[in-house]
Structure formats: structure tokens, C-alpha cells
Tab-separated table of C-alpha atoms and ligand atoms in Angstrom:
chain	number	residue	atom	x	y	z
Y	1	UNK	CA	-34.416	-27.126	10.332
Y	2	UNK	CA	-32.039	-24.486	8.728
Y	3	UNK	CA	-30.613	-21.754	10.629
Y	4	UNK	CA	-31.612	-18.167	9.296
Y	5	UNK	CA	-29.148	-17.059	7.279
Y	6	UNK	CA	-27.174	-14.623	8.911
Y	7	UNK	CA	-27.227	-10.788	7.153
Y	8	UNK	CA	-24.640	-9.978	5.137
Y	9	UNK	CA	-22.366	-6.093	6.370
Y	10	UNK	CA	-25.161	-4.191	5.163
Y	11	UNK	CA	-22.726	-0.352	5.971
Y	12	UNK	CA	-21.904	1.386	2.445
Y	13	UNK	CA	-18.707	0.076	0.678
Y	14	UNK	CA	-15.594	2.031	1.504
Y	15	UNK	CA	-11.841	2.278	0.604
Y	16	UNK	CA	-9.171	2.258	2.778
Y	17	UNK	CA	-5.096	2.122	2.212
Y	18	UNK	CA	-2.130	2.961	3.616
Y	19	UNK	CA	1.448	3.747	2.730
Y	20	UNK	CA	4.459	4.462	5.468
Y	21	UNK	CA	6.439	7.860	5.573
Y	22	UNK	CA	9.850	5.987	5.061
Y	23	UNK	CA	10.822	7.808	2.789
Y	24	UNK	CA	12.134	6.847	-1.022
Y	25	UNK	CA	8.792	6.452	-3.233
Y	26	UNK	CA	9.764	4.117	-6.358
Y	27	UNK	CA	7.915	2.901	-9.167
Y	28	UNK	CA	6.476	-0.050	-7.257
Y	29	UNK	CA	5.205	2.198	-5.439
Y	30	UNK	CA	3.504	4.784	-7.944
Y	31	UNK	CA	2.097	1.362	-10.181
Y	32	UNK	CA	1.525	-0.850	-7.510
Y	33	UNK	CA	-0.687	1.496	-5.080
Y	34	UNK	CA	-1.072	5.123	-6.239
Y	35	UNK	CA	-2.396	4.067	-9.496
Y	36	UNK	CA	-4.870	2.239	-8.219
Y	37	UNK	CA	-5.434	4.808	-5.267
Y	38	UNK	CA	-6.262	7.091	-8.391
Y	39	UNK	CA	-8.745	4.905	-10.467
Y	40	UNK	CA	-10.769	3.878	-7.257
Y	41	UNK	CA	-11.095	7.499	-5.989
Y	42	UNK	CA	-13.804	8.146	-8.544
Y	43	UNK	CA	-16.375	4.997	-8.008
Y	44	UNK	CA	-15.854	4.473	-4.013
Y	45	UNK	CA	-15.670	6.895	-0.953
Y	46	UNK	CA	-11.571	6.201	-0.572
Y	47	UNK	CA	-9.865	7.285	2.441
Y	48	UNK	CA	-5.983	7.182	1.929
Y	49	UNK	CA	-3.523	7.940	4.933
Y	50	UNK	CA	0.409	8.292	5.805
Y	51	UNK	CA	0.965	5.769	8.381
Y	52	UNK	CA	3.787	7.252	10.603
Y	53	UNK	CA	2.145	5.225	14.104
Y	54	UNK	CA	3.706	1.968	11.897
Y	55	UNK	CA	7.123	3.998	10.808
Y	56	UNK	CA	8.036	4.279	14.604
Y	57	UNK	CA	7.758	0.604	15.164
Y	58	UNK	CA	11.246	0.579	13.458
Y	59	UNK	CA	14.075	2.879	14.370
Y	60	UNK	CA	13.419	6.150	12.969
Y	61	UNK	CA	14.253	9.930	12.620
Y	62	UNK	CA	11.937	12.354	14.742
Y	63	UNK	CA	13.301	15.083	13.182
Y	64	UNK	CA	12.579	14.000	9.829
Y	65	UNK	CA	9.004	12.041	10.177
Y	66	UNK	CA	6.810	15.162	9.746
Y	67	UNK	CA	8.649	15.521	6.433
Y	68	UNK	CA	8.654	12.389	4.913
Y	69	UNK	CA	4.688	12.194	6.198
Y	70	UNK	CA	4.314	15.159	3.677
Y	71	UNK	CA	6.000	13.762	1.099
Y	72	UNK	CA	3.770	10.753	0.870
Y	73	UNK	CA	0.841	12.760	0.916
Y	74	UNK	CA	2.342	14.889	-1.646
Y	75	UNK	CA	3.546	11.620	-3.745
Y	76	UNK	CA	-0.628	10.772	-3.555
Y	77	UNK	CA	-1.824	14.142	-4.862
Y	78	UNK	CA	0.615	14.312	-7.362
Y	79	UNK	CA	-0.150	11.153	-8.925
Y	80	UNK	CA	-3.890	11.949	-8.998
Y	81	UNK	CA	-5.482	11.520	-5.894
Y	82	UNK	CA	-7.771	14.675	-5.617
Y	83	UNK	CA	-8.116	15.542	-2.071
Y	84	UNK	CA	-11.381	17.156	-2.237
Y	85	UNK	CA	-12.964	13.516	-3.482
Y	86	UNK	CA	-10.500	11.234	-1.049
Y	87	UNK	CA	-9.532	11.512	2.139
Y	88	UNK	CA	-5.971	12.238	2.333
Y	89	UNK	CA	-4.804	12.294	6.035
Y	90	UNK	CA	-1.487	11.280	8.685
Y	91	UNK	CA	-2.518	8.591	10.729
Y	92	UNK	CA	-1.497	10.461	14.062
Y	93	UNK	CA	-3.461	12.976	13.614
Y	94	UNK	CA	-6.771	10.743	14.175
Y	95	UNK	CA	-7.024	9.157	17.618
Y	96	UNK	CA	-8.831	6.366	16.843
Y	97	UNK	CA	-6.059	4.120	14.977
Y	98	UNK	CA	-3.740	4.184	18.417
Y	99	UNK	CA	-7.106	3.163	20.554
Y	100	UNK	CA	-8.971	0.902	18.629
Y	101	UNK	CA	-5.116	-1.350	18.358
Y	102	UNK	CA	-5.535	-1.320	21.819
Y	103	UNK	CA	-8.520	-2.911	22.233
Y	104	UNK	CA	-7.964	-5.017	18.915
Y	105	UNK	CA	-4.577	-6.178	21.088
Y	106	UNK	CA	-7.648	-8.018	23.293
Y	107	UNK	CA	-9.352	-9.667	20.262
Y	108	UNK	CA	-6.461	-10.921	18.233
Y	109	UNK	CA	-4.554	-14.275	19.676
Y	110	UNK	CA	-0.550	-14.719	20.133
Y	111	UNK	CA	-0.886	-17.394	17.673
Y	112	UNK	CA	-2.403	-15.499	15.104
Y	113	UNK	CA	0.578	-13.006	15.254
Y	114	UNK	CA	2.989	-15.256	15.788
Y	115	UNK	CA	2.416	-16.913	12.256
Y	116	UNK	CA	2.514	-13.372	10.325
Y	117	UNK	CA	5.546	-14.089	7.595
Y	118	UNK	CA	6.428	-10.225	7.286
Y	119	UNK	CA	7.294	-9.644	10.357
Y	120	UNK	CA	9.096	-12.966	10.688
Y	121	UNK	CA	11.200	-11.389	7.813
Y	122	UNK	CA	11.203	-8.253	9.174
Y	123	UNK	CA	13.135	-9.477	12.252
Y	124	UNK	CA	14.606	-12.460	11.240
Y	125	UNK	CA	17.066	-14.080	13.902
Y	126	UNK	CA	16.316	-10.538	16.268
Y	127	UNK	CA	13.071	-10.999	17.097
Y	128	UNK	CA	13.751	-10.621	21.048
Y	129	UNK	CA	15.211	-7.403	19.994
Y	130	UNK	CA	12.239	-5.876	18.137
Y	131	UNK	CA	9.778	-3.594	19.148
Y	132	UNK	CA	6.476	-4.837	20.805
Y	133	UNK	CA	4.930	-2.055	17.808
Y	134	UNK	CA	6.613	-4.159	15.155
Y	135	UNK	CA	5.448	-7.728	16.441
Y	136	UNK	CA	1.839	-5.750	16.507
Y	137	UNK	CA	2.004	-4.060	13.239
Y	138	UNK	CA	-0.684	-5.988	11.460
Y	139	UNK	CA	-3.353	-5.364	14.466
Y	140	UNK	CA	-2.780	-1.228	14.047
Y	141	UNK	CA	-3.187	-2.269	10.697
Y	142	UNK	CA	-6.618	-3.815	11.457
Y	143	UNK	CA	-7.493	-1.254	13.034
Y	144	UNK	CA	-6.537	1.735	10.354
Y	145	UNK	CA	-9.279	-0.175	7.999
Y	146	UNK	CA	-11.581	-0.944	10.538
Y	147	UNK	CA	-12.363	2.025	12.443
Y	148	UNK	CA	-13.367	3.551	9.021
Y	149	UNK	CA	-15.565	0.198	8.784
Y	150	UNK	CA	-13.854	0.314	5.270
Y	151	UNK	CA	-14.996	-2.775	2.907
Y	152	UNK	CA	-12.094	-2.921	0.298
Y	153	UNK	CA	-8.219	-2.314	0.634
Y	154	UNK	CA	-5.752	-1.885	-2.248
Y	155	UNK	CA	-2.606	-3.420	-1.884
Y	156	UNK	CA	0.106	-5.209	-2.932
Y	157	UNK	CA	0.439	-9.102	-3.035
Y	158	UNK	CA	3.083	-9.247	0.013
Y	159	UNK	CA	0.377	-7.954	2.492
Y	160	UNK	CA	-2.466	-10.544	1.540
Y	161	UNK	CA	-1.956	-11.638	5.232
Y	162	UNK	CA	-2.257	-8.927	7.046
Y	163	UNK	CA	-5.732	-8.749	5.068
Y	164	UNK	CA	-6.540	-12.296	6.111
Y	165	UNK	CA	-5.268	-11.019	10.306
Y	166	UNK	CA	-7.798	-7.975	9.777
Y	167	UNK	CA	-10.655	-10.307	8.672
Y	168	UNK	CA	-10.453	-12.675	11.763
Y	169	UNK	CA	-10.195	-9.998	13.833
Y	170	UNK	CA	-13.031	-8.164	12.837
Y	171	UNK	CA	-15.215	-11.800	12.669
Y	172	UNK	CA	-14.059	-12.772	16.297
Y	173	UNK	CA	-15.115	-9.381	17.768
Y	174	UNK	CA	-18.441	-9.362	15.641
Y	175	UNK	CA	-18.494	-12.720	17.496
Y	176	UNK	CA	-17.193	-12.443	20.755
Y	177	UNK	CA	-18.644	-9.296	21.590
Y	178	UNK	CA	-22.424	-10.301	19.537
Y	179	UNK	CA	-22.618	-7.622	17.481
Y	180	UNK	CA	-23.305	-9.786	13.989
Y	181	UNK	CA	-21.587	-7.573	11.199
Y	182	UNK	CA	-20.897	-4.736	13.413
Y	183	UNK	CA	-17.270	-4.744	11.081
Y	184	UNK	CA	-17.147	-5.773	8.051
Y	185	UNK	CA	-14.743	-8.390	6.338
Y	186	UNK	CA	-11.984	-6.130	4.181
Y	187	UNK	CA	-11.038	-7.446	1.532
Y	188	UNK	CA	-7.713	-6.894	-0.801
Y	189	UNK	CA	-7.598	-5.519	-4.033
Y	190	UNK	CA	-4.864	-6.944	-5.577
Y	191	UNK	CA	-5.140	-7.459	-9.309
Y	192	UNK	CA	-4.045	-4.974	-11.476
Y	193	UNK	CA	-1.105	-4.755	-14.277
Y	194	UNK	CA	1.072	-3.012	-11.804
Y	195	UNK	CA	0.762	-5.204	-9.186
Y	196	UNK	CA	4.198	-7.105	-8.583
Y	197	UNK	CA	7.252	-4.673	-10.255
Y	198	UNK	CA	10.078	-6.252	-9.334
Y	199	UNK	CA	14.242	-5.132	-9.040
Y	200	UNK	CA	15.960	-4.079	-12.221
Y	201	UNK	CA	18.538	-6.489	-11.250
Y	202	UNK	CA	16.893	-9.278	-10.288
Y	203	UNK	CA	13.456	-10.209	-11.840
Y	204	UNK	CA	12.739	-12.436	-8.793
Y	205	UNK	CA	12.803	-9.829	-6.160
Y	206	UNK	CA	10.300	-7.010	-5.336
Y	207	UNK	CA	11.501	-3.297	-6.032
Y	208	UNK	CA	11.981	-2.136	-2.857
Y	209	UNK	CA	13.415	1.245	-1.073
Y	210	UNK	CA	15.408	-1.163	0.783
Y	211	UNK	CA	17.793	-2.902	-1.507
Y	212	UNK	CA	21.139	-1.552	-1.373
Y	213	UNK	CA	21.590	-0.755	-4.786
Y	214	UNK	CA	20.039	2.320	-6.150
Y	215	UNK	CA	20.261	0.810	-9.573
Y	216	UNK	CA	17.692	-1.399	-9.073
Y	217	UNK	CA	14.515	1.217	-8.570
Y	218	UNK	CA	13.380	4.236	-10.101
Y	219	UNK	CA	12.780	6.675	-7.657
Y	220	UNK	CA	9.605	8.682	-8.739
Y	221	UNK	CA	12.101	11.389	-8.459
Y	222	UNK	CA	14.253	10.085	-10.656
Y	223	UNK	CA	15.354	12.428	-13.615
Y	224	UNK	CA	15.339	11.425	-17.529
Y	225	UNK	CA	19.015	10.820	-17.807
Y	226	UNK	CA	19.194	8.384	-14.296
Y	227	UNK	CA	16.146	6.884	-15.601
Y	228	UNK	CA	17.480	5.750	-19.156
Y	229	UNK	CA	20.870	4.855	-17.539
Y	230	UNK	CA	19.099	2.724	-14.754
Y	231	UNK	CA	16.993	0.728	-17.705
Y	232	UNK	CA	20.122	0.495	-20.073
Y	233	UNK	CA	21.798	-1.290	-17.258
Y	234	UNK	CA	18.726	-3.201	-16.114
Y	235	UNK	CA	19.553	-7.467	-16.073
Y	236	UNK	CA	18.116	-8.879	-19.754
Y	237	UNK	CA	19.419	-11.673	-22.061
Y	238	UNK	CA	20.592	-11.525	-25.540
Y	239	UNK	CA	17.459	-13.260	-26.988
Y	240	UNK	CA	14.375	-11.087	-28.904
Y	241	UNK	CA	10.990	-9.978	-26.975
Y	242	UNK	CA	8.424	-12.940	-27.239
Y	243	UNK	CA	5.499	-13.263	-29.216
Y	244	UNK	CA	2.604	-12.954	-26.787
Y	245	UNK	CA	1.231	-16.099	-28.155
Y	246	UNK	CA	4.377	-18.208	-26.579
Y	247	UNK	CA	3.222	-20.250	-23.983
Y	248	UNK	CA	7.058	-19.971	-22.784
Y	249	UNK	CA	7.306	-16.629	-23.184
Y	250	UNK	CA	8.729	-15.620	-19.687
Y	251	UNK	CA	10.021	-19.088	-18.744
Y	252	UNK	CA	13.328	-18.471	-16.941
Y	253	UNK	CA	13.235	-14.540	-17.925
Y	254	UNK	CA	12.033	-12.975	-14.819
Y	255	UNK	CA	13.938	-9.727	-15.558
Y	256	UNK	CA	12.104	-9.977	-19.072
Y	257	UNK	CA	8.474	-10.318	-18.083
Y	258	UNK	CA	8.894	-7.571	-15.332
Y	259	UNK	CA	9.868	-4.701	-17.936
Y	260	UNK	CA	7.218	-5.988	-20.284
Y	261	UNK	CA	5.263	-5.989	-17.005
Y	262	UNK	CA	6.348	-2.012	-16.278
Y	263	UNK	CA	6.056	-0.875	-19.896
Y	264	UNK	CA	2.172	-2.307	-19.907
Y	265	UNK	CA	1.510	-1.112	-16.606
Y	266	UNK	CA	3.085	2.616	-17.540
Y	267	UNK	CA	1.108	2.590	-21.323
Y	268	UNK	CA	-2.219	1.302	-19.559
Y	269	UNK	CA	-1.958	-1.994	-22.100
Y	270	UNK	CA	-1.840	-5.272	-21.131
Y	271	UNK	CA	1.558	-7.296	-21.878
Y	272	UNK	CA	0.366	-8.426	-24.585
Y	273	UNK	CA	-0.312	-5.919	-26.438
Y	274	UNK	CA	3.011	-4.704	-25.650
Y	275	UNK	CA	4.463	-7.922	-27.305
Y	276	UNK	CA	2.522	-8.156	-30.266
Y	277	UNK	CA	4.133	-4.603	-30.551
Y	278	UNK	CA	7.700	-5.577	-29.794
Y	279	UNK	CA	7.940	-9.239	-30.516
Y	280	UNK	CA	11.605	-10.471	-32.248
Y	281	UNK	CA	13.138	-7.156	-31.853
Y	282	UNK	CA	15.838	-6.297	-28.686
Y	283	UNK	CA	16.629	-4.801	-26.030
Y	284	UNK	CA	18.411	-2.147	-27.599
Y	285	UNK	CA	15.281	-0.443	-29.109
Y	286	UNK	CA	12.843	-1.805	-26.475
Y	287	UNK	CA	14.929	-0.437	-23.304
Y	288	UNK	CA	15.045	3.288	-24.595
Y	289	UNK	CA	11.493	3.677	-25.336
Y	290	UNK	CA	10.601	2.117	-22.014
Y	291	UNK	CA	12.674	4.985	-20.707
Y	292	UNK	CA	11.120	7.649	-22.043
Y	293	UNK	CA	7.661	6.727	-21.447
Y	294	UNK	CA	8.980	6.369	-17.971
Y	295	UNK	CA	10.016	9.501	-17.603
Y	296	UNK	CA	6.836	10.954	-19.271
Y	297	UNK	CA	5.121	9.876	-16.534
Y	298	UNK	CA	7.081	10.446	-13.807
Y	299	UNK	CA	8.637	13.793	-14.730
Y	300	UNK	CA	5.478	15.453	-14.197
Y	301	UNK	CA	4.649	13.852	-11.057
Y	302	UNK	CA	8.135	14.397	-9.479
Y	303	UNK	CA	7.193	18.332	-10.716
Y	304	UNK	CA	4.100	18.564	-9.200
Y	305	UNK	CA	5.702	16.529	-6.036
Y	306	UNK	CA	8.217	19.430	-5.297
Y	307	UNK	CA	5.926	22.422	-5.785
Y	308	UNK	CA	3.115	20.898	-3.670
Y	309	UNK	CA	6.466	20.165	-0.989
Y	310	UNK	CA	7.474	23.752	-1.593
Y	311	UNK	CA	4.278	25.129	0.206
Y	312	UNK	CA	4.394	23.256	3.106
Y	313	UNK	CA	1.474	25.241	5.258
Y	314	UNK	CA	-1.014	25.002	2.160
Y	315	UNK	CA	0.125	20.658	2.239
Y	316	UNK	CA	-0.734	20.865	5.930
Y	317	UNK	CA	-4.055	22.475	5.885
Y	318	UNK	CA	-4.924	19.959	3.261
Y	319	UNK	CA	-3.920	17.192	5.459
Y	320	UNK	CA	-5.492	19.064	8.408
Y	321	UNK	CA	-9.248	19.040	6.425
Y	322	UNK	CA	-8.384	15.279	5.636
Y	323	UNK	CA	-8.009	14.226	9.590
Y	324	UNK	CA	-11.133	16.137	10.301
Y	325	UNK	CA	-12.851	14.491	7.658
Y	326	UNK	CA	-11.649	11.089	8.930
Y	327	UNK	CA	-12.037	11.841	12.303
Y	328	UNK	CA	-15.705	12.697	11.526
Y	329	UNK	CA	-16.166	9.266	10.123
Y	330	UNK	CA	-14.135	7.086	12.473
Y	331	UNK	CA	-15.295	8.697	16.335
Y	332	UNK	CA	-19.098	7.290	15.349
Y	333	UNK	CA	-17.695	4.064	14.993
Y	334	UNK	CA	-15.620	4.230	17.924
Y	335	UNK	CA	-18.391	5.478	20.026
Y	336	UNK	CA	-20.386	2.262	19.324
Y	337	UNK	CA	-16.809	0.189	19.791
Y	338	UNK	CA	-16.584	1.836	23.719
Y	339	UNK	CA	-20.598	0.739	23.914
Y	340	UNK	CA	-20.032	-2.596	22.479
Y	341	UNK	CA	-16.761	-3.134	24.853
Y	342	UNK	CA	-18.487	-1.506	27.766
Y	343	UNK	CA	-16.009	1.152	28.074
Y	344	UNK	CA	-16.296	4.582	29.734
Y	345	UNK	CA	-18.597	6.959	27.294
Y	346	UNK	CA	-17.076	10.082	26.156
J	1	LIG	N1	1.441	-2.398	5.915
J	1	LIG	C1	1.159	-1.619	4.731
J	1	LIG	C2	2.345	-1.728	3.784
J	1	LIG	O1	3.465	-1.856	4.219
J	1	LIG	C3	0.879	-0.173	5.075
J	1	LIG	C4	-0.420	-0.050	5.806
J	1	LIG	C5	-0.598	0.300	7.106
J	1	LIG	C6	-1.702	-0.275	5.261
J	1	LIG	N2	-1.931	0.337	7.404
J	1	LIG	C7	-2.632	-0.026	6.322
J	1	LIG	C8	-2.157	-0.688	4.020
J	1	LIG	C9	-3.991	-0.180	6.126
J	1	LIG	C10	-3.528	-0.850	3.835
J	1	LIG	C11	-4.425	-0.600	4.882
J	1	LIG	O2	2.143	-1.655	2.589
């Protein structure tokens, strides 16, 4: 005898993501998540937040979190993200992300956590010196997707784990607590052109806000003349562009296949059809025209960045609508979660 099969999440699909208020949006950041955050907003309900409960799990600047919160939600709108359509919010300004951790901190194991690369990175031989918040970054990160019972989250490649930590916590409450598909199992969205940009130094590591040397980003505020000066000076080799039909095309050119990689990503082509465009020529023609379509893009972003910044109370009454409207979704869900728990009603 079979067992019945057990009934799929049957709760509408829904997209969540996240980015942190640290400050120093780059590229990677505009074609590896507000891109996407964009082309999703008009097929799926997408709720996109500022995640300053995960900036203080690191040392940080009170004075200046409020800020850099609005500059991330001003980095979204400016890139596309129409706040009417998505839900564009600051995470501490719904409760249920700080409470539903908490009683996520009762469903996920130490072993679980313990086996989380990032923040094994993150903390490196200091560990006994970090933060309790940092070792338990991945459950509030559970818990931003889950008390929005959101289906699909758009990402980037280094937080595939974290997706995997949000699944089996969701499954073992839906388990422990026998309430079959009360939370669904999120999944990543990964793919996409844009989805690994790495250094403009070094082909083999991410772009990152963190790397000492400003030379290897492109801040999305960035002008035209530090943009063609960062890409003139960005690590090539001497050799042509490939033709796409070279099975070792990017063998041993990291550096190569990442600005191939941005120009696609930036011209909404695939690499390909970026090679078959530039194949046997150089550097020297391919580096300048990478620069300006760079700067096509991002001039008007960083534009519409600093006027949206400029009017700080109309930025905040657009995030204010955005909490309400997430808080309106999420306090449902976390009714049921008290229920389901057997915690006090309110
Ligand atoms: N950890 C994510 C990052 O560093 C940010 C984040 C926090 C997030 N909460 C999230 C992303 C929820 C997606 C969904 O990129």
C-alpha cells in the first residue's frame, strides 16, 4: 500500500529578497540583484527590503544606518523597481523578521549553523569574538522569506546555502510542529547573465564593496571619466576577443570572460553574441565601448539615485507605505505561527 501523496504548498507564489544597508552599491550589485529585482516585479507579487537587523550583526555606524537604509531603497527604485507594484520596505520597521528568528532559533540545529561557509569566512580565526547575530544570520534570513511565506528568492550564487538553511527550516517546523506545508520550500533564483561579476583585477574573485582597492568595482555612482579609467586599467592579456564558437574561449582568462560577462549582461545579449561581435579585435577598442555603455546605464541611475536621496521625507513615506504593506501580509502569517507554537494570542 502507497502512502497518499502528500499536497504540494498550495499559498500563491511570491518573491522575496534582500540587500544590506552597508553602504557602497557596485555593479555586482545593480546586475546581479536589482536587475533581476526589476524583471520579476512585473510577473510575481515581489516584496524587496533593506536588511539593517543583519547590518548590526557586524560593527556598524548608528548614526549613519538610517542613511545608508535609504540609499538602498533608493538604489532599488532607481534601477526600476516601481514601488507601487513591489514592496519596497526596511526590515526594522516590520516586527515580524526579529520574532519569527526567535522562534526559528528553536527549529534550526547547532549543526546546521555550524556548517554555514559564509559565516565561517566571515569570521575566520575570530569566531569566539563574533556576534551571536552574525553566527545566526542565515536563521533571520529564514525568517525575512518566510514570514512573507514567499516561494522564490533572487540571489546571487554565494548565498545558495543560506537558501538550502531556509528550506530545512521551514520542512522541520512543517514537521515538527504538523502543520504539512504550512511554509513553503524557497527556492533561489540564480541564473541570469549577471549573475557572478567578478573584480576588475582579478577575474577569480567576486566584486565586492569590500576589497581594498577601489579600482576593482564600479560604484553605481561612479562617473564617466572613473568609469573608463577603472576599465582601461582593468587586468586583460595581449591576445584578441574569442570567437564564441571556441570551446577554449575563456580557458585561463578569467578577467576576459567576466568583461565579456558585464558587457552581455549591461547590452541584455548573451556572451555570445557579444563575441561574434568582437571576436579577433582588442582590448583597446573593446574596453572603451564597454565603458560607455557602462556609463549609459549607470549615469542615469546614479541621477535618479541622488534626487530620490535629495527628498528624504517623500523616500520615507514611500518606505513607510511599503512596511505597512508588508506588515499587512506578514502579521496573518505570524498569527497562525503563535497558534501553531502555542504562544500567547495577540
Ligand atoms: N544575506 C543576503 C546577502 O548578503 C541578504 C539577505 C538578508 C537576503 N535577508 C535576505 C537575501 C532574504 C534574500 C532573502 O545577499
Amino acid at each position: 500500500m502507497s502512502a497518499a501523496p502528500t499536497p504540494a504548498y498550495a499559498g500563491p507564489s511570491r518573491v522575496f529578497s534582500g540587500m544590506q544597508p552597508t553602504g557602497g552599491l557596485h555593479l555586482g550589485n545593480y546586475l546581479g540583484a536589482l536587475v533581476k529585482f526589476v524583471r520579476l516585479q512585473d510577473q510575481h507579487e515581489c516584496i524587496y527590503c533593506v536588511v539593517d537587523l543583519h547590518a548590526i550583526t557586524i560593527e556598524h555606524d548608528p548614526k549613519l544606518l538610517q542613511q545608508q537604509c535609504r540609499e538602498v531603497a533608493a538604489a532599488y527604485i532607481a534601477a526600476g523597481v516601481d514601488p507601487k507594484k513591489a514592496i519596497v520596505f526596511v526590515q526594522s520597521a516590520v516586527p515580524a523578521h526579529a520574532e519569527l528568528a526567535w522562534i526559528f532559533n528553536c527549529v534550526a540545529r547547532m549543526g546546521w549553523l555550524e556548517r554555514m561557509t559564509q559565516f565561517k569566512d566571515k569570521a575566520g580565526k575570530n569566531a569566539e569574538r563574533m556576534s551571536v547575530g552574525l553566527f545566526d544570520y542565515p536563521v533571520l534570513q529564514a525568517a525575512d522569506i518566510l514570514a512573507y511565506r514567499a516561494t522564490h528568492v533572487p540571489v546571487g550564487e554565494d548565498q545558495k546555502q543560506h537558501l538550502e538553511l531556509s528550506r530545512d527550516i521551514a520542512a522541520r517546523f512543517n514537521n515538527d510542529y504538523n502543520a504539512p506545508n504550512f511554509f513553503p520550500l524557497p527556492e533561489p533564483l540564480i541564473q541570469g547573465p549577471g549573475a557572478r561579476i567578478m573584480s576588475l583585477r582579478d577575474g577569480t574573485k567576486k566584486m565586492s564593496k569590500s576589497d581594498p582597492s577601489d579600482m576593482s568595482r564600479i560604484n553605481l555612482t561612479d562617473d564617466a571619466q572613473t568609469i573608463a579609467n577603472k576599465l582601461k586599467k582593468a587586468t586583460t592579456d595581449s591576445l584578441p576577443l574569442p570567437a564564441p564558437d571556441d570551446p577554449k574561449r575563456f580557458e585561463n582568462r578569467p578577467e576576459v570572460e567576466n568583461l565579456v560577462g558585464i558587457f552581455a549582461a549591461l547590452a541584455a545579449k548573451s556572451s555570445d553574441e557579444i563575441l561574434q561581435e568582437w571576436q579577433g579585435k582588442g582590448f583597446g577598442a573593446f574596453k572603451p565601448a564597454l565603458a560607455e555603455i557602462a556609463s549609459q546605464k549607470l549615469s542615469p541611475i546614479a541621477d535618479e539615485m541622488s534626487r530620490l536621496l535629495s527628498d528624504a521625507n517623500a523616500l520615507d513615506a514611500i518606505l513607510a507605505d511599503g512596511a505597512a504593506r508588508a506588515h499587512a501580509i506578514s502579521e496573518p502569517v505570524m498569527k497562525d505561527v503563535r497558534r501553531i507554537v502555542g504562544l500567547w494570542p495577540r
